[in-house]
PDB file of C-alpha atoms in Angstrom:
ATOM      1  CA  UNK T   1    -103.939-103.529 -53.640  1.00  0.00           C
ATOM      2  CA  UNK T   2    -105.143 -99.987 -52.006  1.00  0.00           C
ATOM      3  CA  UNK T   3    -105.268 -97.551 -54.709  1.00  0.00           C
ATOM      4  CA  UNK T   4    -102.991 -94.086 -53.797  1.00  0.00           C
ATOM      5  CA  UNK T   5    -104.975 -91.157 -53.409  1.00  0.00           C
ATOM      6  CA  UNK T   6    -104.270 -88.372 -55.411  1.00  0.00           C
ATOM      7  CA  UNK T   7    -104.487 -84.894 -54.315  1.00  0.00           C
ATOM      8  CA  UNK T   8    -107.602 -82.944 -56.581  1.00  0.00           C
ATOM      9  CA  UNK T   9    -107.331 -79.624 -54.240  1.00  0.00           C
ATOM     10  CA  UNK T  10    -105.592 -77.077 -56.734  1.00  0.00           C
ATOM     11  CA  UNK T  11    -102.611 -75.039 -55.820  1.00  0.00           C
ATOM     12  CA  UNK T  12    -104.433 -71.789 -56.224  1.00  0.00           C
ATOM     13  CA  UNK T  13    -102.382 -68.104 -55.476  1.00  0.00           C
ATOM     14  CA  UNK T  14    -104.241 -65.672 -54.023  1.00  0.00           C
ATOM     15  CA  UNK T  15    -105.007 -62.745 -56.374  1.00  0.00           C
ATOM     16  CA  UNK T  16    -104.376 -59.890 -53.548  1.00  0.00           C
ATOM     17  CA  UNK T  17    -100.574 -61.090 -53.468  1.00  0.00           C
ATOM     18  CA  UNK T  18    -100.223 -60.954 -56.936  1.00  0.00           C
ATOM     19  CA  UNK T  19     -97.707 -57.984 -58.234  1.00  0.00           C
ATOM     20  CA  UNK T  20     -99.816 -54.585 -59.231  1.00  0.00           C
ATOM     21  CA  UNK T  21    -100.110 -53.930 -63.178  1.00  0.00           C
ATOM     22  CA  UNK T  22     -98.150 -51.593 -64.709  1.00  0.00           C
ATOM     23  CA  UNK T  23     -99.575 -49.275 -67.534  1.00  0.00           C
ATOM     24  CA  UNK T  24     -97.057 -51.542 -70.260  1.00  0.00           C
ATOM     25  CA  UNK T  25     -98.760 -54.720 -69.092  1.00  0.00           C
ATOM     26  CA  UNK T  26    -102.118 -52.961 -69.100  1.00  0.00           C
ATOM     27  CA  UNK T  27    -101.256 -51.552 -73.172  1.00  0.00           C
ATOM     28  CA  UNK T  28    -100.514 -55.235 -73.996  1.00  0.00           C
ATOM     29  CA  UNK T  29    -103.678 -56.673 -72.637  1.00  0.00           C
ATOM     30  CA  UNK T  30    -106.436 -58.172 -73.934  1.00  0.00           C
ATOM     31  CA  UNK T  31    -109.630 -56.617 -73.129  1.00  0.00           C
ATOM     32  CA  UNK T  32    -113.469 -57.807 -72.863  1.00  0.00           C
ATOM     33  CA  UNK T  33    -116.741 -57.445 -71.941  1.00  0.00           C
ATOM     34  CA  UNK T  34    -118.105 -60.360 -71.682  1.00  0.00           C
ATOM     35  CA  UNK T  35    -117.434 -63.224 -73.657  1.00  0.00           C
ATOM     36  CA  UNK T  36    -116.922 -60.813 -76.152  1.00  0.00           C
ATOM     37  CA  UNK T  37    -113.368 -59.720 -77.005  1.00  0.00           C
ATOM     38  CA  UNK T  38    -112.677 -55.750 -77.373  1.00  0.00           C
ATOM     39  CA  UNK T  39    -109.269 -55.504 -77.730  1.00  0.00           C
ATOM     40  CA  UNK T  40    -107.109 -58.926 -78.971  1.00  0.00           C
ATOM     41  CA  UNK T  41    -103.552 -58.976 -77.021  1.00  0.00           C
ATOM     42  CA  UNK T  42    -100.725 -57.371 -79.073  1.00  0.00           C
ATOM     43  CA  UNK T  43     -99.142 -60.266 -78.814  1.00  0.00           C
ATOM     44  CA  UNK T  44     -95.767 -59.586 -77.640  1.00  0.00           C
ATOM     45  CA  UNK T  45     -95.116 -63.622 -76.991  1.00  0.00           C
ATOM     46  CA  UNK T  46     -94.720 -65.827 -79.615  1.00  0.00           C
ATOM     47  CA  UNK T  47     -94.231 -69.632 -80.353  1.00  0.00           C
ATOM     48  CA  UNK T  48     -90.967 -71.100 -80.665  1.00  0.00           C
ATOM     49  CA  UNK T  49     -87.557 -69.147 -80.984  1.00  0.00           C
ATOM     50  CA  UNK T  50     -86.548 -65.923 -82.496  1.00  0.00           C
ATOM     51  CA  UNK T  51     -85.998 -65.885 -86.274  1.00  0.00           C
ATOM     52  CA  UNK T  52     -82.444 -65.143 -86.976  1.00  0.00           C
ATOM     53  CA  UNK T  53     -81.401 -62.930 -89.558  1.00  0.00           C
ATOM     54  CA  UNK T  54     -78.827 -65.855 -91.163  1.00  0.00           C
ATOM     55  CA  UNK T  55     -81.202 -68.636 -91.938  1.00  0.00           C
ATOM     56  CA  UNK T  56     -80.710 -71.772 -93.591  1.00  0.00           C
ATOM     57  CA  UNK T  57     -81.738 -74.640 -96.024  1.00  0.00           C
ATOM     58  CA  UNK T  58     -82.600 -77.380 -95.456  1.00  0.00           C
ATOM     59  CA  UNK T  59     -81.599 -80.119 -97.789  1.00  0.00           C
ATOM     60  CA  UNK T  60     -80.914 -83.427 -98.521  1.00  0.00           C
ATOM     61  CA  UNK T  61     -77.794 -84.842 -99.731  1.00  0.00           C
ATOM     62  CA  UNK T  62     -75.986 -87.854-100.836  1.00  0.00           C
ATOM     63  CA  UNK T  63     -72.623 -88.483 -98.966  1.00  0.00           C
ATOM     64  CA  UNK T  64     -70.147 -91.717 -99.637  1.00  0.00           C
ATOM     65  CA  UNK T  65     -70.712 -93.814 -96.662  1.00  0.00           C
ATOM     66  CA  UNK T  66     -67.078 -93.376 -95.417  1.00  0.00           C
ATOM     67  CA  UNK T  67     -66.959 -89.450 -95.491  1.00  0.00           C
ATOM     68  CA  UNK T  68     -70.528 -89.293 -93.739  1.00  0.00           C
ATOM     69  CA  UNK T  69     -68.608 -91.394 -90.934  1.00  0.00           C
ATOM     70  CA  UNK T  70     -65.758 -89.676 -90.686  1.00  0.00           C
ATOM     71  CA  UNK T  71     -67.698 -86.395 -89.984  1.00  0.00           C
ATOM     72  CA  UNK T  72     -70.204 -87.702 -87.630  1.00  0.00           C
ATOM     73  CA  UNK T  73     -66.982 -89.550 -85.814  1.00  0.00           C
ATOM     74  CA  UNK T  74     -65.330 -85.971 -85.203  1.00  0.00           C
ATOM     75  CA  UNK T  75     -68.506 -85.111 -82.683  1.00  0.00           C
ATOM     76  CA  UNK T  76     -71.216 -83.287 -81.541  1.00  0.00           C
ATOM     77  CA  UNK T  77     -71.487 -80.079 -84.445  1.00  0.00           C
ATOM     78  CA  UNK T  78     -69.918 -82.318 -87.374  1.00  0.00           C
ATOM     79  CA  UNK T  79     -72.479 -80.318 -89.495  1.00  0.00           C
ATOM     80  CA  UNK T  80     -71.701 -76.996 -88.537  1.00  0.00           C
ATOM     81  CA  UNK T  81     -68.450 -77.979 -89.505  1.00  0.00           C
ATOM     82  CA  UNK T  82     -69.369 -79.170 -92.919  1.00  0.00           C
ATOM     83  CA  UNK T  83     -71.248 -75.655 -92.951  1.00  0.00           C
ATOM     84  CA  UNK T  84     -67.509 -74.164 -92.433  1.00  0.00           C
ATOM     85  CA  UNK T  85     -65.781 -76.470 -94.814  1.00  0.00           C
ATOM     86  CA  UNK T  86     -68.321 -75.801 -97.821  1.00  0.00           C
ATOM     87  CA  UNK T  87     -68.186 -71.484 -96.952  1.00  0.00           C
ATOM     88  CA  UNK T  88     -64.989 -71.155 -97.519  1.00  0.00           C
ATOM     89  CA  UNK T  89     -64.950 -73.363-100.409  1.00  0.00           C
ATOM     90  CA  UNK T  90     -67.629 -70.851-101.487  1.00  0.00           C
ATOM     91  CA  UNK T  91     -65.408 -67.578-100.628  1.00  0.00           C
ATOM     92  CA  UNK T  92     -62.518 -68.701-102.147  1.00  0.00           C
TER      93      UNK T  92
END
């Protein structure tokens, strides 16, 4: 069976069409001389998503059978709805 050939040329851009730095991305960047490092990035890009100011607990919890069904049969969000249920239990 012929074997496919795969394509090992890299898709490279050319640097002179890349856009001009502006003094923000040059304040953010990390500089060297060298392999050695001068000034680390600031790191304005992090992992994952933004921490929110209302976080949560996780937790695990015993449910009868039935009532875990029932909730998960309302639908996509059946535990922000439990979420709902048990805050206003809380605030009244």
């Amino acid at each position: 069976m012929a074997r496919k050939e795969i394509s090992t040329s890299p898709n490279w851009d050319d640097p002179d069409e890349a856009p001009p730095w502006s003094p923000e991305v040059f304040a953010r960047a990390e500089v060297s001389k060298g392999d050695k490092v001068v000034r680390p990035a600031t790191g304005t890009l992090t992992r994952g998503r933004p921490k929110s100011e209302v976080t949560k607990a996780h937790v695990s919890l015993r449910l009868d059978r039935d009532v875990l069904e029932r909730w998960r049969a309302s639908g996509p969000g059946w535990q922000a709805r439990i979420n709902e249920v048990l805050r206003k239990a809380v605030d009244a």
